[in-house]
Coordinates of C-alpha atoms in Angstrom, one line a residue:
Chain W
M282 CA -22.6 -61.4 29.7
N283 CA -20.7 -64.5 30.9
N284 CA -17.2 -63.3 29.9
P285 CA -15.3 -62.1 33.0
F286 CA -13.4 -59.6 30.9
K287 CA -16.7 -58.1 29.7
K288 CA -18.0 -57.8 33.3
A289 CA -14.7 -56.1 34.4
F290 CA -15.0 -53.8 31.4
Y291 CA -18.6 -52.7 32.2
G292 CA -17.7 -52.3 35.8
A293 CA -14.8 -50.1 35.0
S294 CA -17.0 -48.0 32.6
L295 CA -19.6 -47.5 35.4
I296 CA -16.9 -46.4 37.8
L297 CA -15.5 -44.0 35.2
L298 CA -19.0 -42.7 34.4
F299 CA -19.7 -41.8 38.0
S300 CA -16.3 -40.4 38.8
N301 CA -16.5 -38.2 35.7
S302 CA -19.9 -36.8 36.6
N303 CA -18.4 -35.6 39.9
V304 CA -15.7 -33.7 38.2
V305 CA -17.6 -32.0 35.4
V306 CA -19.5 -29.5 37.4
A307 CA -17.5 -26.5 36.4
E308 CA -18.5 -24.6 33.4
S309 CA -16.1 -24.7 30.5
L310 CA -14.8 -21.9 28.4
T311 CA -13.2 -21.8 24.9
I312 CA -10.9 -18.9 24.1
A313 CA -9.8 -18.1 20.6
S314 CA -6.7 -16.0 20.9
A315 CA -4.4 -14.3 18.3
S316 CA -1.1 -16.0 18.1
N317 CA 1.0 -13.0 19.3
F318 CA -0.7 -13.4 22.7
A319 CA 0.0 -17.2 22.9
E320 CA 2.4 -17.3 25.8
T321 CA 0.7 -14.6 27.7
V322 CA -2.8 -16.1 27.4
A323 CA -1.3 -19.4 28.4
A324 CA 0.0 -17.9 31.6
L325 CA -3.3 -16.1 32.3
V326 CA -5.3 -19.3 31.8
Q327 CA -3.0 -21.2 34.2
E328 CA -3.4 -18.6 36.8
F329 CA -7.3 -18.3 36.2
E330 CA -7.8 -22.1 36.4
A331 CA -5.8 -22.3 39.6
K332 CA -8.1 -19.6 41.2
S333 CA -11.4 -21.0 39.9
D334 CA -13.2 -24.2 39.1
Y335 CA -13.6 -23.2 35.5
E336 CA -12.0 -25.3 32.7
V337 CA -10.5 -23.4 29.7
R338 CA -9.9 -24.6 26.2
L339 CA -7.4 -22.4 24.4
I340 CA -7.2 -22.1 20.6
L341 CA -4.5 -20.1 18.9
G342 CA -4.5 -18.7 15.3
S343 CA -4.8 -15.7 13.2
S344 CA -7.5 -13.1 14.0
G345 CA -8.6 -13.1 10.4
R346 CA -9.4 -16.8 10.4
F347 CA -11.1 -16.6 13.8
Y348 CA -13.2 -13.8 12.5
S349 CA -14.5 -15.9 9.5
Q350 CA -14.9 -19.0 11.8
I351 CA -17.0 -17.0 14.3
S352 CA -19.1 -15.5 11.4
N353 CA -19.7 -19.1 10.5
G354 CA -20.7 -20.3 13.9
A355 CA -17.5 -21.4 15.6
P356 CA -18.1 -22.6 19.1
F357 CA -15.9 -20.1 20.9
D358 CA -16.9 -18.0 24.0
I359 CA -14.2 -15.3 24.1
F360 CA -12.2 -13.8 21.1
L361 CA -8.9 -12.1 21.9
S362 CA -8.1 -10.4 18.6
A363 CA -4.9 -8.8 17.5
D364 CA -6.7 -5.7 16.4
R365 CA -9.6 -3.5 17.1
E366 CA -11.5 -3.8 13.8
K367 CA -12.5 -7.5 14.0
P368 CA -14.2 -7.4 17.4
A369 CA -15.9 -4.1 16.4
A370 CA -17.2 -5.8 13.2
L371 CA -18.5 -8.7 15.2
V372 CA -20.4 -6.4 17.5
T373 CA -21.8 -4.6 14.5
N374 CA -22.9 -7.9 13.1
G375 CA -24.6 -8.9 16.3
L376 CA -22.2 -11.8 17.0
A377 CA -20.5 -10.3 20.0
L378 CA -21.7 -8.5 23.1
P379 CA -21.2 -4.7 22.7
Q380 CA -20.6 -3.9 26.4
S381 CA -18.0 -6.7 26.7
R382 CA -15.5 -5.2 24.2
F383 CA -12.4 -3.6 25.6
T384 CA -8.7 -3.2 24.9
Y385 CA -6.9 -5.9 26.9
A386 CA -3.4 -5.1 25.6
T387 CA -1.4 -2.8 23.3
G388 CA 1.2 -4.6 21.3
R389 CA 4.9 -3.6 20.9
L390 CA 7.0 -4.5 18.0
A391 CA 10.6 -5.8 18.3
L392 CA 13.3 -6.2 15.6
W393 CA 14.9 -9.4 16.7
S394 CA 17.7 -11.8 15.7
E395 CA 19.1 -15.0 17.2
D396 CA 22.5 -13.6 16.5
E397 CA 23.6 -11.8 19.8
N398 CA 25.8 -9.3 18.0
L399 CA 23.6 -8.3 15.1
I400 CA 21.3 -5.7 16.5
S401 CA 22.7 -3.0 18.7
G402 CA 19.5 -1.6 20.3
D403 CA 18.6 0.6 17.4
S404 CA 17.6 0.5 13.7
S405 CA 21.1 0.9 12.2
V406 CA 21.4 -2.7 11.2
L407 CA 18.6 -2.3 8.8
S408 CA 20.6 -0.2 6.4
T409 CA 23.6 -2.6 6.4
D410 CA 24.4 -5.7 4.3
E411 CA 24.6 -7.9 7.3
Y412 CA 21.5 -9.9 6.2
K413 CA 19.9 -11.3 3.1
K414 CA 16.3 -11.8 4.4
I415 CA 14.2 -9.9 6.9
A416 CA 11.0 -11.4 8.1
L417 CA 7.7 -9.7 9.0
A418 CA 4.1 -10.8 9.3
N419 CA 2.0 -10.5 6.2
P420 CA 0.9 -6.8 6.4
R421 CA -2.4 -7.5 4.7
L422 CA -3.4 -10.0 7.3
A423 CA -1.5 -9.3 10.6
P424 CA -1.6 -6.1 12.6
Y425 CA 2.0 -6.7 13.6
G426 CA 2.9 -6.9 9.9
K427 CA 1.1 -3.8 9.1
A428 CA 2.9 -1.9 12.0
A429 CA 6.3 -3.3 10.7
M430 CA 5.7 -1.9 7.3
E431 CA 4.7 1.5 8.9
V432 CA 8.1 1.4 10.7
L433 CA 10.0 0.7 7.5
T434 CA 8.1 3.5 5.8
A435 CA 8.8 5.9 8.7
L436 CA 12.5 5.0 8.4
S437 CA 12.3 5.5 4.5
L438 CA 13.6 1.9 4.1
S439 CA 10.5 0.2 2.5
D440 CA 11.8 0.6 -1.1
D441 CA 15.4 -0.4 -0.3
L442 CA 14.3 -3.6 1.5
R443 CA 11.7 -4.7 -0.9
D444 CA 13.7 -7.7 -2.2
K445 CA 14.7 -8.7 1.3
L446 CA 11.3 -9.1 2.8
V447 CA 9.8 -12.5 3.6
Q448 CA 6.3 -12.8 5.0
G449 CA 5.0 -15.1 7.7
E450 CA 1.2 -15.8 7.6
N451 CA 1.1 -14.6 11.2
I452 CA 3.4 -13.5 13.9
A453 CA 4.0 -17.0 15.1
Q454 CA 5.3 -18.1 11.7
T455 CA 7.4 -14.9 11.5
Y456 CA 9.1 -15.8 14.8
Q457 CA 9.7 -19.4 13.4
F458 CA 11.5 -18.0 10.3
V459 CA 13.9 -15.9 12.5
S460 CA 14.4 -18.5 15.3
T461 CA 15.3 -21.3 12.7
G462 CA 17.8 -18.7 11.2
N463 CA 16.2 -18.9 7.8
A464 CA 15.7 -15.2 8.1
K465 CA 18.6 -13.5 10.0
L466 CA 16.3 -11.0 11.6
G467 CA 12.6 -10.0 11.6
F468 CA 9.9 -7.9 13.2
V469 CA 8.2 -10.0 15.8
A470 CA 5.9 -9.2 18.8
S471 CA 7.9 -8.1 21.8
S472 CA 5.9 -10.6 23.9
Q473 CA 7.6 -13.4 21.9
V474 CA 11.1 -12.4 22.9
I475 CA 10.7 -10.6 26.2
K476 CA 10.0 -12.3 29.5
N477 CA 9.8 -10.1 32.7
G478 CA 11.5 -7.2 31.0
A479 CA 14.5 -9.1 29.7
L480 CA 15.4 -10.5 26.3
T481 CA 15.3 -14.3 26.2
S482 CA 17.9 -14.8 23.5
G483 CA 19.8 -13.1 20.7
S484 CA 19.7 -9.3 20.2
A485 CA 16.7 -6.9 19.6
W486 CA 15.5 -3.4 19.1
L487 CA 12.3 -2.5 20.9
V488 CA 10.7 -0.3 18.2
P489 CA 9.6 3.1 19.6
E490 CA 5.8 3.3 19.6
D491 CA 5.8 6.6 17.6
L492 CA 7.1 4.8 14.5
H493 CA 3.8 3.1 13.9
L494 CA 0.1 3.4 14.6
P495 CA -0.7 1.8 18.0
I496 CA -1.5 -2.0 17.9
H497 CA -4.6 -2.0 20.1
Q498 CA -5.8 -5.6 20.8
D499 CA -9.5 -5.9 21.7
A500 CA -11.4 -8.7 23.5
V501 CA -15.1 -9.6 23.2
I502 CA -17.6 -12.2 24.5
L503 CA -19.5 -13.8 21.7
A504 CA -23.2 -13.2 21.7
K505 CA -24.3 -16.8 22.2
S506 CA -22.0 -17.0 25.3
K507 CA -24.0 -14.3 27.1
E508 CA -25.0 -16.6 29.9
N509 CA -21.6 -18.3 30.3
S510 CA -20.4 -17.3 33.7
A511 CA -16.9 -18.6 33.0
A512 CA -16.6 -16.1 30.1
H513 CA -17.5 -13.2 32.2
A514 CA -15.2 -14.4 35.0
F515 CA -12.3 -14.6 32.6
M516 CA -13.0 -11.0 31.2
D517 CA -13.0 -9.8 34.8
F518 CA -9.7 -11.5 35.4
L519 CA -8.1 -9.8 32.4
K520 CA -9.2 -6.4 33.9
A521 CA -8.2 -7.2 37.4
S522 CA -4.8 -6.1 38.7
E523 CA -3.4 -9.6 38.7
G524 CA -4.3 -10.3 35.0
R525 CA -3.0 -6.9 34.1
R526 CA 0.3 -7.5 35.8
I527 CA 0.8 -10.7 33.8
I528 CA 0.0 -9.0 30.5
Q529 CA 2.5 -6.3 31.3
S530 CA 5.2 -8.8 32.2
Y531 CA 5.2 -10.0 28.7
G532 CA 6.0 -6.5 27.3
Y533 CA 2.5 -5.3 26.4
G534 CA 1.2 -1.8 27.1
L535 CA -2.1 -1.3 28.9
Q536 CA -4.9 1.1 28.5
D537 CA -6.8 2.8 31.3
L538 CA -10.0 1.0 32.0
Chain Y
M619 CA -13.0 -13.1 -15.0
K620 CA -10.5 -10.3 -14.5
F621 CA -7.5 -11.2 -12.4
S622 CA -5.3 -8.7 -10.6
S623 CA -1.6 -8.7 -11.6
D624 CA -0.7 -10.3 -8.3
D625 CA -3.1 -13.2 -9.1
L626 CA -1.7 -13.6 -12.6
T627 CA 1.8 -13.6 -11.3
A628 CA 0.8 -16.4 -8.8
L629 CA -0.9 -18.4 -11.5
Y630 CA 2.1 -18.1 -13.8
L631 CA 4.5 -19.0 -11.0
T632 CA 2.4 -22.1 -10.1
L633 CA 2.4 -23.4 -13.7
E634 CA 6.1 -22.8 -14.0
L635 CA 6.8 -24.6 -10.7
A636 CA 4.6 -27.6 -11.6
A637 CA 6.1 -27.9 -15.1
T638 CA 9.6 -27.8 -13.7
V639 CA 9.0 -30.2 -10.9
T640 CA 7.2 -32.6 -13.3
L641 CA 10.2 -32.6 -15.7
I642 CA 12.7 -33.2 -12.9
L643 CA 10.5 -36.0 -11.4
L644 CA 10.2 -37.8 -14.7
L645 CA 14.0 -37.8 -15.2
L646 CA 14.7 -38.9 -11.6
G647 CA 11.6 -41.0 -11.1
A648 CA 12.0 -43.3 -14.2
P649 CA 15.3 -44.9 -13.2
L650 CA 14.2 -45.1 -9.6
A651 CA 10.9 -46.7 -10.5
W652 CA 12.7 -49.1 -12.9
W653 CA 15.0 -50.1 -10.2
L654 CA 12.2 -50.6 -7.7
A655 CA 10.2 -52.7 -10.3
R656 CA 13.1 -55.0 -11.2
T657 CA 15.3 -55.4 -8.2
Q658 CA 15.5 -58.4 -5.9
S659 CA 17.6 -56.4 -3.4
W660 CA 16.9 -56.2 0.2
F661 CA 16.7 -52.4 -0.1
K662 CA 13.6 -52.5 -2.2
G663 CA 11.3 -52.4 0.8
P664 CA 13.0 -49.6 2.7
I665 CA 13.5 -47.4 -0.4
G666 CA 9.9 -47.9 -1.6
A667 CA 8.7 -47.0 1.9
V668 CA 10.9 -43.8 1.8
V669 CA 9.4 -42.9 -1.6
A670 CA 5.8 -43.4 -0.3
L671 CA 6.4 -41.3 2.9
P672 CA 5.0 -38.0 1.5
L673 CA 1.7 -39.9 0.8
V674 CA 1.4 -40.4 4.6
L675 CA 3.1 -37.5 6.2
P676 CA 1.2 -34.3 6.8
P677 CA 2.7 -31.4 4.7
T678 CA 3.3 -29.7 8.1
V679 CA 5.8 -32.4 9.1
L680 CA 7.6 -32.2 5.8
G681 CA 7.5 -28.3 5.8
F682 CA 8.8 -28.2 9.4
Y683 CA 11.7 -30.5 8.9
L684 CA 12.6 -28.8 5.5
L685 CA 12.6 -25.4 7.3
L686 CA 15.0 -26.7 10.0
A687 CA 17.1 -28.6 7.5
M688 CA 17.4 -25.7 5.0
G689 CA 18.3 -23.2 7.7
P690 CA 21.9 -22.1 8.1
N691 CA 22.6 -24.7 10.7
G692 CA 20.6 -27.6 9.1
P693 CA 22.2 -30.4 7.0
I694 CA 20.8 -29.1 3.7
G695 CA 21.7 -25.5 4.6
Q696 CA 25.3 -26.5 5.4
V697 CA 25.6 -28.1 1.9
T698 CA 24.0 -25.2 0.0
Q699 CA 26.2 -22.6 1.8
S700 CA 29.4 -24.5 1.2
I701 CA 28.8 -24.7 -2.5
G702 CA 28.0 -20.9 -2.4
I703 CA 24.3 -20.7 -3.2
G704 CA 23.2 -19.5 0.3
T705 CA 20.1 -21.1 2.0
L706 CA 17.2 -22.4 0.1
A707 CA 14.2 -21.2 2.2
F708 CA 12.2 -18.4 0.6
T709 CA 13.6 -19.1 -2.8
Y710 CA 12.2 -20.6 -6.0
P711 CA 14.9 -23.3 -6.2
G712 CA 14.0 -24.2 -2.6
L713 CA 10.3 -24.5 -3.6
V714 CA 11.3 -26.8 -6.5
F715 CA 13.4 -29.0 -4.1
A716 CA 10.6 -29.3 -1.6
S717 CA 8.0 -30.0 -4.3
V718 CA 10.2 -32.7 -5.9
L719 CA 10.2 -34.5 -2.5
Y720 CA 6.5 -33.9 -1.9
S721 CA 5.3 -35.2 -5.3
L722 CA 7.8 -38.0 -5.7
P723 CA 5.4 -40.9 -4.9
F724 CA 2.9 -39.5 -7.4
V725 CA 5.4 -40.0 -10.2
V726 CA 7.4 -43.0 -9.0
Q727 CA 4.4 -45.3 -8.2
P728 CA 2.6 -45.1 -11.5
L729 CA 5.9 -45.6 -13.3
Q730 CA 6.7 -48.6 -11.0
N731 CA 3.3 -50.1 -11.7
A732 CA 3.8 -49.7 -15.4
F733 CA 7.2 -51.3 -15.4
E734 CA 6.0 -54.1 -13.3
A735 CA 3.1 -54.7 -15.7
I736 CA 5.6 -55.4 -18.5
G737 CA 6.7 -58.6 -16.8
D738 CA 9.9 -60.5 -17.3
R739 CA 9.3 -62.0 -20.7
P740 CA 9.7 -59.1 -23.1
L741 CA 12.9 -58.1 -21.3
E742 CA 14.2 -61.6 -21.5
V743 CA 13.5 -61.8 -25.2
A744 CA 15.3 -58.5 -25.6
A745 CA 18.3 -59.8 -23.6
T746 CA 18.5 -63.0 -25.8
L747 CA 18.5 -60.8 -28.8
G748 CA 21.6 -59.1 -27.3
A749 CA 20.1 -55.9 -25.7
G750 CA 22.1 -54.7 -22.7
K751 CA 20.7 -53.3 -19.5
L752 CA 20.5 -49.7 -20.9
K753 CA 19.0 -50.8 -24.1
R754 CA 16.4 -52.8 -22.4
F755 CA 15.4 -49.8 -20.4
F756 CA 15.3 -47.3 -23.2
F757 CA 14.0 -49.5 -26.0
V758 CA 11.7 -51.9 -24.2
G759 CA 10.8 -50.6 -20.7
V760 CA 10.1 -46.9 -21.6
P761 CA 8.0 -47.5 -24.7
M762 CA 6.0 -50.2 -23.1
A763 CA 5.4 -48.1 -20.0
K764 CA 4.2 -45.0 -22.0
P765 CA 0.7 -44.9 -20.3
G766 CA 2.5 -45.0 -17.0
F767 CA 4.6 -42.0 -18.0
F768 CA 1.5 -40.1 -19.0
T769 CA -0.2 -40.9 -15.7
A770 CA 2.9 -40.0 -13.7
A771 CA 3.3 -36.7 -15.4
V772 CA -0.3 -35.7 -14.9
L773 CA -0.3 -36.7 -11.3
G774 CA 3.0 -35.0 -10.5
F775 CA 1.8 -31.8 -12.2
A776 CA -1.6 -31.8 -10.6
H777 CA -0.2 -32.6 -7.1
T778 CA 2.3 -29.7 -7.4
V779 CA -0.4 -27.3 -8.4
G780 CA -2.3 -28.4 -5.4
E781 CA 0.5 -28.1 -3.0
F782 CA -0.1 -25.8 0.0
G783 CA 1.1 -26.7 3.4
V784 CA 4.8 -27.1 2.5
V785 CA 5.0 -23.9 0.5
L786 CA 3.3 -22.1 3.3
M787 CA 5.9 -23.2 5.7
I788 CA 9.0 -22.6 3.7
G789 CA 7.9 -20.0 1.1
G790 CA 7.8 -16.7 2.8
N791 CA 5.1 -15.4 0.5
I792 CA 7.3 -13.5 -2.0
P793 CA 5.4 -12.4 -5.1
G794 CA 6.8 -14.0 -8.3
E795 CA 9.1 -16.2 -6.3
T796 CA 7.2 -18.3 -3.8
R797 CA 3.6 -17.0 -3.7
V798 CA 1.8 -19.7 -5.6
V799 CA -1.9 -19.8 -6.3
S800 CA -2.9 -21.9 -3.3
V801 CA -1.2 -19.4 -1.0
Q802 CA -2.7 -16.5 -2.9
V803 CA -6.2 -18.0 -2.4
Y804 CA -5.5 -18.5 1.3
D805 CA -4.4 -14.9 1.7
H806 CA -7.5 -13.6 0.0
V807 CA -9.7 -15.7 2.4
E808 CA -7.7 -14.6 5.5
A809 CA -8.0 -11.0 4.4
L810 CA -11.7 -11.6 4.1
A811 CA -11.5 -10.6 0.3
Y812 CA -14.0 -13.4 -0.6
G813 CA -14.7 -11.9 -4.0
Q814 CA -11.1 -12.3 -5.1
A815 CA -10.8 -15.6 -3.5
H816 CA -13.8 -17.0 -5.3
Q817 CA -12.6 -15.8 -8.7
L818 CA -9.2 -17.5 -8.3
A819 CA -10.6 -20.6 -6.6
L820 CA -13.3 -21.1 -9.1
F821 CA -10.8 -20.7 -11.9
L822 CA -8.6 -23.4 -10.3
V823 CA -11.6 -25.7 -10.0
L824 CA -12.5 -25.3 -13.7
F825 CA -8.8 -25.5 -14.8
S826 CA -8.2 -28.7 -12.8
F827 CA -11.4 -30.2 -14.1
A828 CA -10.6 -29.4 -17.6
V829 CA -7.1 -30.8 -17.4
L830 CA -8.2 -34.1 -15.8
L831 CA -11.1 -34.5 -18.3
L832 CA -8.8 -34.0 -21.2
V833 CA -6.4 -36.5 -19.7
Y834 CA -9.0 -39.2 -18.9
G835 CA -10.6 -38.6 -22.3
I836 CA -7.3 -39.2 -24.1
Q837 CA -6.1 -42.0 -22.0
R838 CA -8.7 -44.2 -20.4
N839 CA -6.0 -46.4 -19.2
S840 CA -4.6 -43.7 -16.8
Y841 CA -7.8 -43.8 -14.9
R842 CA -7.1 -47.5 -14.0
M843 CA -3.6 -46.5 -13.1
L844 CA -4.8 -43.8 -10.7
F845 CA -7.2 -46.3 -9.2
R846 CA -4.4 -48.8 -8.7
L847 CA -2.3 -46.2 -7.1
N848 CA -4.9 -45.4 -4.5
S849 CA -6.0 -48.9 -3.7

């Protein structure tokens, strides 16, 4: 080791090694969250990290994919599903802690368009010729898509609109179809277009909850993270008044605990 | 194996899409590859690089930009609206357009290799015998590059059948219009319908293997072409 650059390199590595070991005392936590909850969970994580020493890794995607990944050993600690069935099935299969399961949010559906004048706060636009394509999440895969189909059935429109429907693989892609204007309007999660009770852009109709079955979204801690204190701390944070306030501010409903 | 009618629709749509795209690509790709093989122009480098871009770019990049460009405010969307055909996203023609872009290098590069392999001599001989530019292309270039056309057609077809990311991003999952087999398999898996997924996926594996085996059996030369494309 006679090269001065080499010496400098090893010296720097040693310093990094020691400085790192001082930082990584906090337990880390990996959350797999349904994509409809993306912005809300990001806000929750930010607040949670500010209040604790825990480090959170956030992974967004569809609940169905997370379910298969968890069944095949994915290294997550908490699963925030877009439905009730998948966390329940994980508990049944012994992959999640039964006592950890609870409903962290109840989803609301919004019919939304980037066009400010298209939707006048009710469903009337649906039976007009003002649009060629209407986007919704794939009803077979996404709870918000299933709820959207229930709304169309309740309004007796599902047959008339069959040729206008385009499906996103999840609610994030559905939002993308509408926000790029490729579909003039679509059923999205209200949390995607409402911040602090106000619409962020365009026009929308907040779909009344009696037009579809409730979208209960359940959370679980995975069985192999039983001893992870960060996971338990985050679940407590979701149930505490501060967490609940954040969830509500994105337009979600809450259940009594 | 017994497929549901949705699966059959998706299979038929995929084959139709791949056949259409292959035909368009051979018609467009041959002159382009000929030009790339013979030109001394300064543009050869940049155009060749653009043709090869889909080899490198993730389908998500292509899909994302196509979605923006095809939208009512995007450049492609503006053109298609002004000629009265609306926007291309979520339509079969839109899928054909995207697939032509996506599979372009898989057709152009084998053709270009084949044209380059002919060398200058046969064309010079043809020229001294009085053959013009078009005649040299049709009566010397194309016949001598026949194995290249074969490889190009197979690769273009196969690559379009195997397309997934771009279709997922611009398709909108419409049965009989944009729901191709790869998306159908994905949906089965996401819906945890592993039985249906297996059936369709296994069929695709066998089908693809059979097609490639047939091709390589008929034309051992095309194997070398494929190897050259990848190296």
